[in-house]
Short mmCIF file of C-alpha atoms and ligand atoms in Angstrom, two decimals:
data_model
loop_
_atom_site.label_atom_id
_atom_site.label_comp_id
_atom_site.label_asym_id
_atom_site.label_seq_id
_atom_site.Cartn_x
_atom_site.Cartn_y
_atom_site.Cartn_z
CA MET A 1 0.00 0.00 0.00
CA ALA A 2 1.42 3.36 -0.96
CA LEU A 3 -1.13 6.07 -0.41
CA LYS A 4 -0.44 9.36 -2.12
CA ALA A 5 -1.42 12.83 -0.94
CA GLY A 6 -4.86 13.65 -2.23
CA THR A 7 -6.02 10.04 -2.39
CA VAL A 8 -8.21 8.35 0.16
CA ALA A 9 -6.14 7.71 3.25
CA ALA A 10 -7.34 5.47 6.00
CA VAL A 11 -7.68 7.40 9.22
CA GLY A 12 -8.52 4.88 11.90
CA GLY A 13 -9.94 6.02 15.19
CA GLY A 14 -13.04 7.94 14.25
CA GLY A 15 -11.52 9.75 11.28
CA LYS A 16 -13.84 10.28 8.38
CA GLY A 17 -11.49 9.00 5.68
CA GLY A 18 -11.72 10.98 2.42
CA VAL A 19 -8.98 13.15 0.99
CA PHE A 20 -5.97 13.20 3.25
CA ASP A 21 -4.19 16.42 2.37
CA GLY A 22 -2.42 19.08 4.41
CA GLU A 23 -5.73 20.60 5.55
CA ALA A 24 -7.17 17.23 6.66
CA CYS A 25 -3.94 16.58 8.50
CA ALA A 26 -4.04 19.95 10.29
CA CYS A 27 -7.70 19.36 11.12
CA LEU A 28 -6.91 16.00 12.68
CA VAL A 29 -4.20 17.50 14.86
CA ARG A 30 -6.57 20.34 15.90
CA GLU A 31 -9.20 17.81 16.95
CA LEU A 32 -6.69 15.92 19.05
CA ARG A 33 -5.41 19.12 20.60
CA GLN A 34 -8.93 20.09 21.61
CA SER A 35 -9.36 16.70 23.25
CA PHE A 36 -6.10 17.11 25.08
CA GLU A 37 -6.93 20.66 26.16
CA SER A 38 -10.27 19.43 27.53
CA GLY A 39 -8.17 17.65 30.17
CA ARG A 40 -9.84 14.28 29.60
CA THR A 41 -6.68 12.38 28.75
CA ARG A 42 -4.97 13.54 31.93
CA SER A 43 -7.15 11.61 34.33
CA TYR A 44 -6.00 8.31 35.77
CA GLU A 45 -9.39 6.80 34.88
CA TRP A 46 -9.12 7.69 31.17
CA ARG A 47 -5.60 6.30 30.92
CA LYS A 48 -6.58 3.12 32.78
CA GLN A 49 -9.67 2.62 30.60
CA GLN A 50 -7.70 2.98 27.34
CA LEU A 51 -5.00 0.57 28.54
CA ARG A 52 -7.64 -1.96 29.60
CA MET A 53 -9.21 -1.72 26.16
CA VAL A 54 -5.83 -2.39 24.52
CA LEU A 55 -5.48 -5.46 26.73
CA LYS A 56 -9.01 -6.45 25.73
CA PHE A 57 -8.30 -6.34 21.99
CA LEU A 58 -5.00 -8.15 22.48
CA VAL A 59 -6.99 -11.01 24.01
CA GLU A 60 -10.09 -10.88 21.82
CA LYS A 61 -8.32 -10.31 18.49
CA GLU A 62 -5.23 -12.41 19.01
CA ALA A 63 -6.07 -14.69 16.07
CA LEU A 64 -6.56 -11.69 13.73
CA ILE A 65 -3.23 -10.20 14.81
CA VAL A 66 -1.43 -13.50 14.20
CA GLN A 67 -3.06 -13.74 10.75
CA ALA A 68 -2.09 -10.18 9.79
CA LEU A 69 1.52 -10.79 10.83
CA HIS A 70 1.53 -13.99 8.82
CA ARG A 71 0.22 -12.19 5.74
CA ASP A 72 2.79 -9.41 6.05
CA LEU A 73 5.87 -11.46 6.92
CA ARG A 74 4.83 -15.11 7.08
CA LYS A 75 5.72 -14.58 10.73
CA PRO A 76 5.59 -17.89 12.60
CA GLY A 77 2.67 -18.07 15.08
CA PHE A 78 5.13 -18.64 17.93
CA GLU A 79 7.01 -15.43 17.16
CA ALA A 80 3.80 -13.45 16.64
CA CYS A 81 2.41 -14.58 20.00
CA VAL A 82 5.60 -14.35 22.03
CA SER A 83 7.51 -11.41 20.50
CA GLU A 84 4.59 -9.15 19.65
CA ILE A 85 1.35 -9.98 21.47
CA SER A 86 2.76 -11.27 24.79
CA MET A 87 5.29 -8.44 24.92
CA LEU A 88 2.45 -5.94 24.56
CA LYS A 89 0.27 -7.70 27.12
CA SER A 90 3.15 -7.60 29.56
CA SER A 91 3.73 -3.86 28.89
CA CYS A 92 0.03 -3.16 29.39
CA LYS A 93 -0.20 -5.14 32.61
CA LEU A 94 2.91 -3.54 34.04
CA ILE A 95 1.64 -0.03 33.29
CA LEU A 96 -1.79 -0.81 34.74
CA LYS A 97 -0.15 -2.11 37.91
CA LYS A 98 2.27 0.78 38.39
CA LEU A 99 0.61 3.77 36.74
CA LYS A 100 -0.92 5.29 39.87
CA ARG A 101 2.50 5.32 41.55
CA TRP A 102 4.25 6.69 38.44
CA MET A 103 1.73 9.53 38.24
CA GLU A 104 2.33 10.63 41.83
CA PRO A 105 4.54 13.69 42.28
CA GLN A 106 8.05 12.79 43.45
CA LYS A 107 9.30 14.58 46.54
CA ALA A 108 12.55 16.47 46.01
CA CYS A 109 15.03 18.00 48.47
CA VAL A 110 14.87 21.68 49.32
CA SER A 111 18.07 23.67 49.17
CA ILE A 112 18.98 26.14 51.93
CA THR A 113 17.99 29.05 49.71
CA SER A 114 14.37 27.86 49.76
CA ILE A 115 13.86 27.02 53.43
CA PRO A 116 11.12 26.94 54.54
CA GLY A 117 9.52 25.27 51.54
CA SER A 118 8.94 21.99 49.77
CA ALA A 119 9.80 20.72 46.30
CA GLU A 120 8.31 18.11 44.00
CA ILE A 121 8.61 16.82 40.46
CA ILE A 122 5.34 16.39 38.62
CA SER A 123 5.06 14.13 35.56
CA GLU A 124 2.78 16.01 33.21
CA PRO A 125 1.67 14.88 29.75
CA LEU A 126 3.36 16.59 26.82
CA GLY A 127 0.22 17.11 24.71
CA VAL A 128 -0.36 15.70 21.24
CA VAL A 129 2.27 13.22 20.13
CA LEU A 130 3.09 11.37 16.92
CA VAL A 131 4.28 7.75 16.79
CA ILE A 132 5.77 6.52 13.50
CA SER A 133 6.57 2.83 13.43
CA ALA A 134 8.46 0.26 11.35
CA TRP A 135 7.40 -2.92 9.55
CA ASN A 136 9.48 -5.68 11.12
CA TYR A 137 7.59 -6.04 14.42
CA PRO A 138 4.69 -4.04 13.07
CA PHE A 139 2.24 -4.64 15.91
CA LEU A 140 4.63 -4.37 18.84
CA LEU A 141 6.59 -1.38 17.52
CA ALA A 142 3.37 0.52 16.81
CA MET A 143 1.47 -0.18 20.03
CA ASP A 144 4.29 -0.26 22.60
CA PRO A 145 5.12 3.46 22.28
CA VAL A 146 1.39 4.24 22.06
CA LEU A 147 0.95 2.56 25.46
CA GLY A 148 3.62 4.89 26.88
CA ALA A 149 1.91 7.91 25.31
CA ILE A 150 -1.49 6.94 26.77
CA ALA A 151 0.02 6.09 30.17
CA ALA A 152 1.54 9.57 30.33
CA GLY A 153 -1.85 11.17 29.48
CA ASN A 154 -1.25 12.35 25.91
CA ALA A 155 -3.41 12.41 22.80
CA VAL A 156 -1.68 10.37 20.11
CA VAL A 157 -1.56 9.75 16.36
CA LEU A 158 -0.04 6.47 15.23
CA LYS A 159 1.37 6.12 11.69
CA PRO A 160 2.12 2.41 11.15
CA SER A 161 4.41 1.22 8.36
CA GLU A 162 2.92 0.82 4.91
CA VAL A 163 5.42 -2.00 4.29
CA SER A 164 3.28 -4.27 6.52
CA PRO A 165 -0.17 -3.33 5.16
CA SER A 166 -2.28 -6.05 6.82
CA THR A 167 -1.08 -5.11 10.28
CA SER A 168 -1.44 -1.42 9.46
CA SER A 169 -5.10 -1.75 8.53
CA LEU A 170 -5.82 -4.05 11.46
CA LEU A 171 -4.29 -1.47 13.81
CA ALA A 172 -6.50 1.22 12.29
CA SER A 173 -9.66 -0.82 12.81
CA LEU A 174 -8.75 -1.96 16.35
CA VAL A 175 -8.01 1.60 17.46
CA SER A 176 -11.25 2.70 15.86
CA ASP A 177 -13.31 -0.03 17.53
CA TYR A 178 -11.79 -0.11 21.00
CA LEU A 179 -10.19 3.23 21.93
CA ASP A 180 -11.26 6.84 22.53
CA ASN A 181 -11.28 8.07 18.94
CA SER A 182 -11.20 11.75 19.78
CA ALA A 183 -7.77 11.35 21.39
CA ILE A 184 -6.18 8.32 19.75
CA LYS A 185 -6.03 7.92 15.98
CA VAL A 186 -4.25 5.89 13.35
CA VAL A 187 -3.22 7.46 10.04
CA GLU A 188 -2.28 4.87 7.46
CA GLY A 189 -0.01 5.76 4.60
CA ALA A 190 3.51 5.98 3.26
CA VAL A 191 6.09 8.74 2.74
CA ASP A 192 3.61 11.39 1.52
CA GLU A 193 1.29 10.98 4.48
CA THR A 194 4.20 10.85 6.93
CA THR A 195 5.66 13.99 5.38
CA MET A 196 2.34 15.81 5.86
CA LEU A 197 2.15 14.63 9.45
CA LEU A 198 5.71 15.78 10.06
CA GLU A 199 4.82 19.28 8.90
CA GLN A 200 2.44 19.67 11.86
CA LYS A 201 3.47 20.87 15.28
CA TRP A 202 3.69 17.96 17.73
CA ASP A 203 4.69 17.89 21.37
CA LYS A 204 6.85 14.81 20.78
CA ILE A 205 7.68 12.56 17.85
CA PHE A 206 8.55 8.94 18.53
CA TYR A 207 10.07 7.34 15.43
CA THR A 208 11.16 3.74 14.85
CA GLY A 209 12.96 2.96 11.61
CA CYS A 210 16.21 3.41 9.76
CA THR A 211 18.87 6.03 10.51
CA ARG A 212 18.42 7.78 7.13
CA VAL A 213 14.73 8.53 7.79
CA GLY A 214 15.58 9.30 11.42
CA ARG A 215 17.47 12.32 10.08
CA VAL A 216 14.41 13.36 8.01
CA VAL A 217 12.22 13.13 11.12
CA MET A 218 14.62 15.10 13.29
CA THR A 219 15.01 17.81 10.66
CA ALA A 220 11.22 18.22 10.44
CA ALA A 221 10.93 18.23 14.25
CA ALA A 222 13.62 20.90 14.58
CA LYS A 223 11.41 23.36 12.70
CA HIS A 224 8.94 23.31 15.60
CA LEU A 225 11.53 22.58 18.33
CA THR A 226 9.71 19.30 18.89
CA PRO A 227 11.62 16.76 20.99
CA VAL A 228 12.16 13.34 19.43
CA VAL A 229 12.79 9.77 20.40
CA LEU A 230 14.55 7.99 17.54
CA GLU A 231 14.67 4.20 17.73
CA LEU A 232 17.07 3.41 14.90
CA GLY A 233 19.22 0.52 13.75
CA GLY A 234 22.78 -0.28 12.76
CA LYS A 235 25.18 -3.20 12.69
CA CYS A 236 24.96 -5.15 15.98
CA PRO A 237 28.27 -6.95 16.61
CA LEU A 238 28.56 -10.30 18.31
CA VAL A 239 31.92 -11.39 19.73
CA ILE A 240 32.45 -15.08 20.45
CA ASP A 241 35.47 -16.04 22.52
CA SER A 242 36.81 -19.61 22.49
CA LYS A 243 36.23 -19.75 26.25
CA THR A 244 32.50 -20.33 25.90
CA ASP A 245 29.90 -23.08 26.12
CA LEU A 246 29.71 -23.76 22.40
CA LYS A 247 26.39 -25.63 22.35
CA VAL A 248 24.51 -23.02 24.39
CA THR A 249 26.21 -20.20 22.47
CA SER A 250 25.15 -21.62 19.09
CA LYS A 251 21.53 -21.97 20.17
CA ARG A 252 21.37 -18.45 21.61
CA VAL A 253 23.03 -16.97 18.54
CA ALA A 254 20.77 -18.85 16.11
CA VAL A 255 17.56 -17.92 17.92
CA GLY A 256 18.67 -14.28 18.23
CA LYS A 257 19.48 -14.07 14.53
CA TRP A 258 17.11 -16.34 12.62
CA GLY A 259 14.45 -16.83 15.30
CA SER A 260 13.99 -13.05 15.32
CA ASN A 261 12.00 -12.54 12.14
CA ASN A 262 14.68 -14.34 10.10
CA GLY A 263 17.24 -11.64 10.90
CA GLN A 264 14.91 -8.72 10.14
CA ALA A 265 15.22 -7.34 13.66
CA CYS A 266 17.00 -4.22 14.85
CA VAL A 267 18.78 -6.14 17.63
CA ALA A 268 19.60 -9.27 15.59
CA PRO A 269 23.34 -9.96 15.51
CA ASP A 270 24.65 -8.41 12.28
CA TYR A 271 28.14 -9.96 12.22
CA ILE A 272 30.25 -12.27 14.36
CA ILE A 273 33.86 -11.70 15.37
CA THR A 274 35.81 -14.70 16.59
CA THR A 275 39.38 -15.99 16.46
CA LYS A 276 40.80 -17.73 13.37
CA SER A 277 41.47 -20.88 15.37
CA PHE A 278 37.96 -21.07 16.89
CA ALA A 279 35.97 -20.25 13.72
CA PRO A 280 35.83 -23.83 12.29
CA LYS A 281 34.41 -25.25 15.55
CA LEU A 282 31.91 -22.41 15.81
CA ILE A 283 30.73 -22.83 12.21
CA GLU A 284 30.28 -26.57 12.66
CA SER A 285 28.24 -26.05 15.82
CA LEU A 286 26.08 -23.32 14.23
CA LYS A 287 25.40 -25.59 11.23
CA GLN A 288 24.23 -28.43 13.50
CA THR A 289 22.04 -26.03 15.48
CA LEU A 290 20.48 -24.58 12.33
CA THR A 291 19.63 -28.04 11.00
CA SER A 292 18.10 -29.01 14.32
CA PHE A 293 16.03 -25.78 14.36
CA PHE A 294 14.89 -25.48 10.74
CA GLY A 295 15.57 -28.90 9.13
CA ASP A 296 17.32 -29.74 5.87
CA LYS A 297 15.01 -27.57 3.78
CA PRO A 298 14.96 -24.25 5.65
CA LEU A 299 13.20 -22.45 2.77
CA LEU A 300 10.14 -24.52 3.65
CA SER A 301 10.42 -24.24 7.44
CA PRO A 302 7.25 -22.85 9.05
CA ASP A 303 9.46 -21.46 11.82
CA LEU A 304 11.22 -18.88 9.63
CA SER A 305 9.72 -15.56 8.52
CA ARG A 306 9.97 -14.63 4.85
CA ILE A 307 11.67 -11.48 3.57
CA VAL A 308 9.13 -8.69 3.81
CA ASN A 309 8.94 -7.71 0.11
CA THR A 310 10.73 -7.89 -3.25
CA ASN A 311 12.71 -4.70 -2.59
CA HIS A 312 14.26 -6.13 0.53
CA PHE A 313 14.70 -9.52 -1.19
CA SER A 314 16.71 -7.84 -3.99
CA ARG A 315 18.67 -5.77 -1.48
CA LEU A 316 19.70 -8.91 0.41
CA THR A 317 20.52 -10.98 -2.68
CA LYS A 318 22.66 -8.06 -3.89
CA LEU A 319 24.65 -8.26 -0.63
CA LEU A 320 25.02 -11.99 -1.15
CA ASP A 321 26.00 -11.72 -4.82
CA ASP A 322 28.48 -8.92 -4.23
CA GLN A 323 31.75 -10.05 -5.82
CA ARG A 324 33.66 -9.36 -2.64
CA ALA A 325 31.39 -11.75 -0.70
CA PHE A 326 31.44 -14.32 -3.51
CA GLY A 327 32.76 -17.73 -2.44
CA LYS A 328 32.56 -16.86 1.24
CA ILE A 329 29.38 -18.79 1.99
CA VAL A 330 30.04 -21.67 4.39
CA HIS A 331 26.41 -22.52 5.10
CA GLY A 332 23.04 -21.81 3.47
CA GLY A 333 22.75 -19.39 0.59
CA GLU A 334 19.57 -20.95 -0.83
CA ARG A 335 16.85 -18.55 -1.93
CA ASP A 336 13.42 -18.65 -3.52
CA GLU A 337 12.24 -15.43 -5.09
CA LYS A 338 8.64 -16.60 -5.42
CA LEU A 339 8.41 -17.43 -1.74
CA LEU A 340 10.56 -14.40 -0.82
CA MET A 341 12.65 -16.78 1.26
CA ILE A 342 16.37 -16.73 1.97
CA ALA A 343 17.83 -19.53 4.08
CA PRO A 344 19.93 -18.85 7.17
CA THR A 345 23.32 -18.13 5.64
CA ILE A 346 26.76 -17.97 7.24
CA LEU A 347 29.73 -16.39 5.45
CA LEU A 348 33.37 -16.52 6.51
CA ASP A 349 35.91 -13.72 6.25
CA VAL A 350 33.90 -11.31 4.14
CA PRO A 351 36.29 -8.40 3.42
CA ALA A 352 35.74 -5.09 5.17
CA ASP A 353 34.93 -3.30 1.88
CA ALA A 354 32.10 -5.72 0.95
CA LEU A 355 28.63 -4.15 0.78
CA MET A 356 27.47 -6.47 3.56
CA MET A 357 30.04 -5.03 5.97
CA ASN A 358 29.06 -1.45 5.18
CA GLU A 359 25.33 -1.40 5.79
CA GLU A 360 22.93 -2.96 8.25
CA ILE A 361 22.14 -6.45 6.89
CA PHE A 362 18.63 -6.73 8.39
CA GLY A 363 18.10 -10.25 7.04
CA PRO A 364 19.25 -13.88 7.37
CA LEU A 365 22.91 -13.36 6.32
CA LEU A 366 25.52 -13.65 9.06
CA PRO A 367 29.17 -12.92 8.18
CA ILE A 368 31.93 -14.13 10.49
CA ILE A 369 35.09 -12.05 10.75
CA THR A 370 38.18 -13.65 12.19
CA VAL A 371 40.94 -12.06 14.25
CA ASP A 372 44.20 -13.37 15.76
CA LYS A 373 43.34 -12.34 19.31
CA ILE A 374 39.77 -11.88 20.55
CA GLU A 375 40.74 -8.50 22.06
CA ASP A 376 41.21 -7.23 18.47
CA SER A 377 37.41 -7.32 18.12
CA ILE A 378 37.14 -4.11 20.15
CA ASP A 379 38.87 -1.98 17.47
CA ILE A 380 36.74 -3.51 14.69
CA ILE A 381 33.53 -2.66 16.55
CA LYS A 382 34.78 0.84 17.27
CA SER A 383 35.46 1.40 13.56
CA HIS A 384 31.66 1.26 12.94
CA PRO A 385 29.05 3.72 14.24
CA LYS A 386 27.77 2.96 17.76
CA PRO A 387 25.43 -0.04 17.51
CA LEU A 388 21.95 -0.54 18.97
CA ALA A 389 23.12 -3.73 20.69
CA ALA A 390 26.47 -5.43 21.25
CA TYR A 391 26.91 -9.03 22.36
CA LEU A 392 29.75 -11.02 23.88
CA PHE A 393 29.94 -14.74 24.61
CA SER A 394 32.77 -15.58 26.97
CA ASN A 395 33.59 -17.06 30.36
CA ASP A 396 36.59 -14.77 30.63
CA LYS A 397 35.76 -12.12 33.23
CA LYS A 398 38.66 -9.91 32.16
CA LEU A 399 37.43 -9.84 28.57
CA GLU A 400 33.86 -9.22 29.75
CA LYS A 401 35.00 -6.23 31.81
CA MET A 402 36.98 -4.82 28.88
CA PHE A 403 34.04 -5.27 26.48
CA VAL A 404 31.51 -3.61 28.80
CA LYS A 405 33.87 -0.73 29.54
CA GLN A 406 35.20 -0.03 26.06
CA ILE A 407 32.22 -0.58 23.76
CA SER A 408 29.53 2.07 23.57
CA ALA A 409 26.20 0.60 22.44
CA GLY A 410 22.47 1.23 22.95
CA GLY A 411 22.35 -1.97 25.02
CA MET A 412 24.56 -4.95 25.72
CA ILE A 413 24.25 -8.62 26.66
CA VAL A 414 26.96 -10.94 27.88
CA ASN A 415 26.30 -14.60 27.00
CA ASP A 416 22.96 -14.17 25.26
CA THR A 417 21.25 -12.23 22.48
CA VAL A 418 18.16 -10.02 22.13
CA LEU A 419 16.71 -10.77 25.61
CA HIS A 420 17.50 -7.35 27.09
CA LEU A 421 14.53 -5.86 25.29
CA THR A 422 12.15 -8.14 27.20
CA ASN A 423 13.22 -6.65 30.53
CA PRO A 424 11.04 -3.60 31.28
CA SER A 425 13.45 -2.43 33.96
CA LEU A 426 16.06 -1.77 31.28
CA PRO A 427 15.74 1.33 29.06
CA PHE A 428 15.66 0.28 25.41
CA GLY A 429 17.15 2.66 22.87
CA GLY A 430 20.21 3.55 20.87
CA VAL A 431 23.20 5.85 21.20
CA GLY A 432 24.88 7.90 18.48
CA ASP A 433 23.74 6.69 15.05
CA SER A 434 21.54 3.99 16.59
CA GLY A 435 19.17 6.43 18.25
CA ILE A 436 18.14 9.07 20.74
CA GLY A 437 16.11 8.39 23.88
CA ALA A 438 14.70 5.14 25.23
CA TYR A 439 11.48 3.41 26.31
CA HIS A 440 10.02 0.23 27.87
CA GLY A 441 8.42 -0.05 31.32
CA LYS A 442 8.62 3.17 33.33
CA HIS A 443 11.00 4.56 30.68
CA SER A 444 8.04 4.65 28.24
CA PHE A 445 6.00 6.71 30.71
CA ASP A 446 8.96 9.04 31.20
CA ALA A 447 9.59 9.35 27.44
CA PHE A 448 6.12 10.89 27.00
CA SER A 449 6.09 13.01 30.20
CA HIS A 450 7.52 16.37 31.08
CA LYS A 451 9.16 16.31 34.48
CA LYS A 452 7.91 19.58 35.88
CA PRO A 453 9.74 20.81 38.98
CA VAL A 454 7.55 22.77 41.39
CA LEU A 455 8.87 24.64 44.41
CA HIS A 456 6.33 25.60 47.08
CA ARG A 457 7.13 28.51 49.38
CA CYS A 458 5.25 30.32 52.11
CA PHE A 459 5.51 33.92 53.23
CA ILE A 460 7.84 33.43 56.16
CA GLY A 461 11.61 32.94 56.06
CA GLU A 462 12.56 36.15 54.33
CA VAL A 463 16.30 36.32 53.60
CA TRP A 464 17.23 39.98 53.41
CA ALA A 465 20.53 39.23 51.61
CA ARG A 466 18.86 38.40 48.29
CA TYR A 467 17.43 41.88 47.84
CA PRO A 468 19.17 45.07 46.61
CA PRO A 469 20.83 47.29 47.51
CA TYR A 470 23.69 44.78 47.58
CA ASN A 471 26.80 45.00 49.75
CA ALA A 472 29.84 42.85 50.57
CA MET A 473 28.10 41.00 53.39
CA LYS A 474 25.07 40.16 51.23
CA LEU A 475 27.38 38.96 48.47
CA LYS A 476 29.35 36.66 50.79
CA PHE A 477 26.24 35.34 52.50
CA SER A 478 24.33 34.72 49.25
CA SER A 479 27.32 33.16 47.45
CA SER A 480 27.87 30.72 50.30
CA ALA A 481 24.16 29.92 50.65
CA VAL A 482 23.68 29.25 46.91
CA ALA A 483 26.82 27.07 46.95
CA GLY A 484 25.19 25.04 49.76
CA ASP A 485 27.76 26.14 52.34
CA ILE A 486 25.66 26.93 55.44
CA PHE A 487 28.73 27.29 57.64
CA GLY A 488 30.29 29.77 55.20
CA ALA A 489 27.02 31.73 55.06
CA LEU A 490 26.85 32.01 58.84
CA LEU A 491 30.54 32.88 59.05
CA SER A 492 30.08 35.70 56.54
CA LEU A 493 27.52 37.26 58.89
CA VAL A 494 29.95 37.16 61.82
CA ARG A 495 32.97 38.39 59.82
CA CYS A 496 31.18 41.25 58.18
CA ARG A 497 29.84 42.64 61.42
P1 LIG B 501 9.98 1.53 7.38
O1 LIG B 501 10.27 1.49 5.93
O2 LIG B 501 8.79 0.83 7.89
O3 LIG B 501 9.99 3.05 7.79
C1 LIG B 501 9.68 3.45 9.10
C2 LIG B 501 8.61 4.51 9.04
O4 LIG B 501 9.12 5.67 8.39
C3 LIG B 501 7.40 4.06 8.25
O5 LIG B 501 6.25 4.36 8.99
C4 LIG B 501 7.52 4.82 6.94
O6 LIG B 501 6.27 5.14 6.39
C5 LIG B 501 8.26 6.08 7.35
N1 LIG B 501 9.09 6.62 6.29
C6 LIG B 501 9.86 5.94 5.42
N2 LIG B 501 10.52 6.80 4.60
C7 LIG B 501 10.16 8.04 4.97
C8 LIG B 501 10.49 9.37 4.53
N3 LIG B 501 11.33 9.57 3.52
N4 LIG B 501 9.92 10.41 5.16
C9 LIG B 501 9.07 10.23 6.17
N5 LIG B 501 8.71 9.01 6.62
C10 LIG B 501 9.24 7.93 6.06
O7 LIG B 501 11.10 0.89 8.23
P2 LIG B 501 12.56 0.82 7.94
O8 LIG B 501 13.12 2.17 8.11
O9 LIG B 501 12.88 0.03 6.73
O10 LIG B 501 12.88 -0.12 9.21
C11 LIG B 501 14.00 -0.83 9.30
C12 LIG B 501 15.00 -0.05 10.12
O11 LIG B 501 14.43 0.25 11.37
C13 LIG B 501 16.25 -0.82 10.41
O12 LIG B 501 17.33 0.06 10.33
C14 LIG B 501 16.07 -1.28 11.84
O13 LIG B 501 17.26 -1.52 12.53
C15 LIG B 501 15.30 -0.13 12.42
N6 LIG B 501 14.50 -0.56 13.54
C16 LIG B 501 14.83 -0.08 14.75
C17 LIG B 501 14.12 -0.51 15.85
C18 LIG B 501 14.45 -0.02 17.23
O14 LIG B 501 13.67 -0.30 18.14
N7 LIG B 501 15.54 0.67 17.43
C19 LIG B 501 13.08 -1.41 15.70
C20 LIG B 501 12.78 -1.86 14.42
C21 LIG B 501 13.49 -1.43 13.34
#
C-alpha cells in the first residue's frame, strides 16, 4: 500500500477517511489538541480505561493479529504470540499495575535558599504526540510506544508502516473499535502521508525505523523545536570467545538471529567476530544447530519468517551476490524469489569493503570475521558507528569487563542475544547513530512526560541578603548559601559585622 497525498487515506480512530491532504492533517491535529486541552486524557481513569481496552483487543483479536503478521511477513505463530502480542500484554499489565504510583509527584530536596519550603517533580503529559513505526515487528513497535503515550496522558496519532499493510489496517480498525477516537487515531499511509504529518506541530515525535529517515524526522521536528525519540538501527556486533559453552552459544546466537523474524530485527546480531582458530568449531556447531532448528530444507520451514517484500529480497541478494562476498558462503545461501525466502546463511571472512560489511544487513545473512586475538574485536567494533546492541559470549571475566567498559552501544548482553529488550526495567534505545532516547516499562512513561519541577514557598523565612541594595556582606552570604555552604554563610555574617 502506498497512499499518495490527495487520495483516500485510511484514518482509523473515528476519522472520516476521504482526501488526506495538508488541511485534513491539520484538522486531525486540531481535533486531538482540543481533546487534550479538555483535560480528559490527563485523568487516571481515562488512561486506565484505554489501557484496559488495549489489553481487551489483544486477548479478543489475538487470532486476527497473528493472521495479519503472517500475511505481512509469514511470521511464525510462535514469534507473533511471544515477541509481539505477549510483549504488549506484559507492557500493558505492568503499566496498569504501576501507573498510579508513576503519576504521583516525586518529593525532592529543598536547598537552603528555599527554606522553609517543599519541592516536588510532577510528571505532566506533553500534549499531542506522533508515533511513526516500522514494519518488522509491526504490531509491537506501533502499540508499545502508544501505550507509553497513553500512560503519560497524551493524545496520540499512530502512523504504522505501509510495508506491513495487513497489520497497518488491522491497527487502524482496532483503534477505531476499542479506543477513545477523539484522542487516539491511526493514520495509514507511506512517505507522503508521513511527510504531511511531520509538517504539523507535535509535542513529541517517537520514530522507529532506519537512521536515514531518522534524520528526516529530526530535521522536520527541529522546525517546531519538537523533541524526538529515535529508535534506529545499525550493525549489531557479536563477539564469540573460544572460552564459551559452544552448544549453548550456538543456540542463543541462532535464535537471536534467525528466530527473530529471520534476521529482520534491529537487535539481531549483524556480524560475528571470533578468532581464526575457533571459527571452524563455531561454524560446525552453528550448522548443527540450524539443521536441528529449521531442518534440511529451511526455505520450507514454518518457523522462519519470509523477507518482507521484493525490494528487501533484492537488497539482500545483492549483498550476497556482491563479488567481494562471492565464495565466502560456508552454510546456506539458498533462496526462492517466489516465496521471498532466503535460508539462514553464514559467510566466513567477508572483506571489510564488501557491501554487507558497510550497511545494516537486516536479514538472514551472518558474516563471520576472524581475528588473531579476541581482544582485536574491540577496534573492529569501534570502527563502525555505535550499535543498537552489542553481544559477547565468553567465560573470561577480564574480557567481559573490557568489552563492557570499552564498547559504547544502545544496550549490551553478555552470554545471550536479544533478551535485554524483554526486561522492562532496562531502558531500550540507541546511542549515536543507533538512536536518541529510550522506552520500555517506566521509561516509556517518562519518554512521554515532562518532568515539571515545582517549588512551594510560604511567606515566612525572608532572607534579606537576596534583595538590593547589595553589599559585601550580602554577596558573601548569598554566594555561600547558593553554593550550599551553610557554615560559610553564617561565618560571613559574623565576619562582616
Ligand atoms: P519503514 O520502511 O517501515 O519506515 C519506518 C517509518 O518511516 C514508516 O512508517 C515509513 O512510512 C516512514 N518513512 C519511510 N521513509 C520516509 C520518509 N522519507 N519520510 C518520512 N517518513 C518515512 O522501516 P525501515 O526504516 O525500513 O525499518 C528498518 C529499520 O528500522 C532498520 O534500520 C532497523 O534496525 C530499524 N529498527 C529499529 C528498531 C528499534 O527499536 N531501534 C526497531 C525496528 C526497526
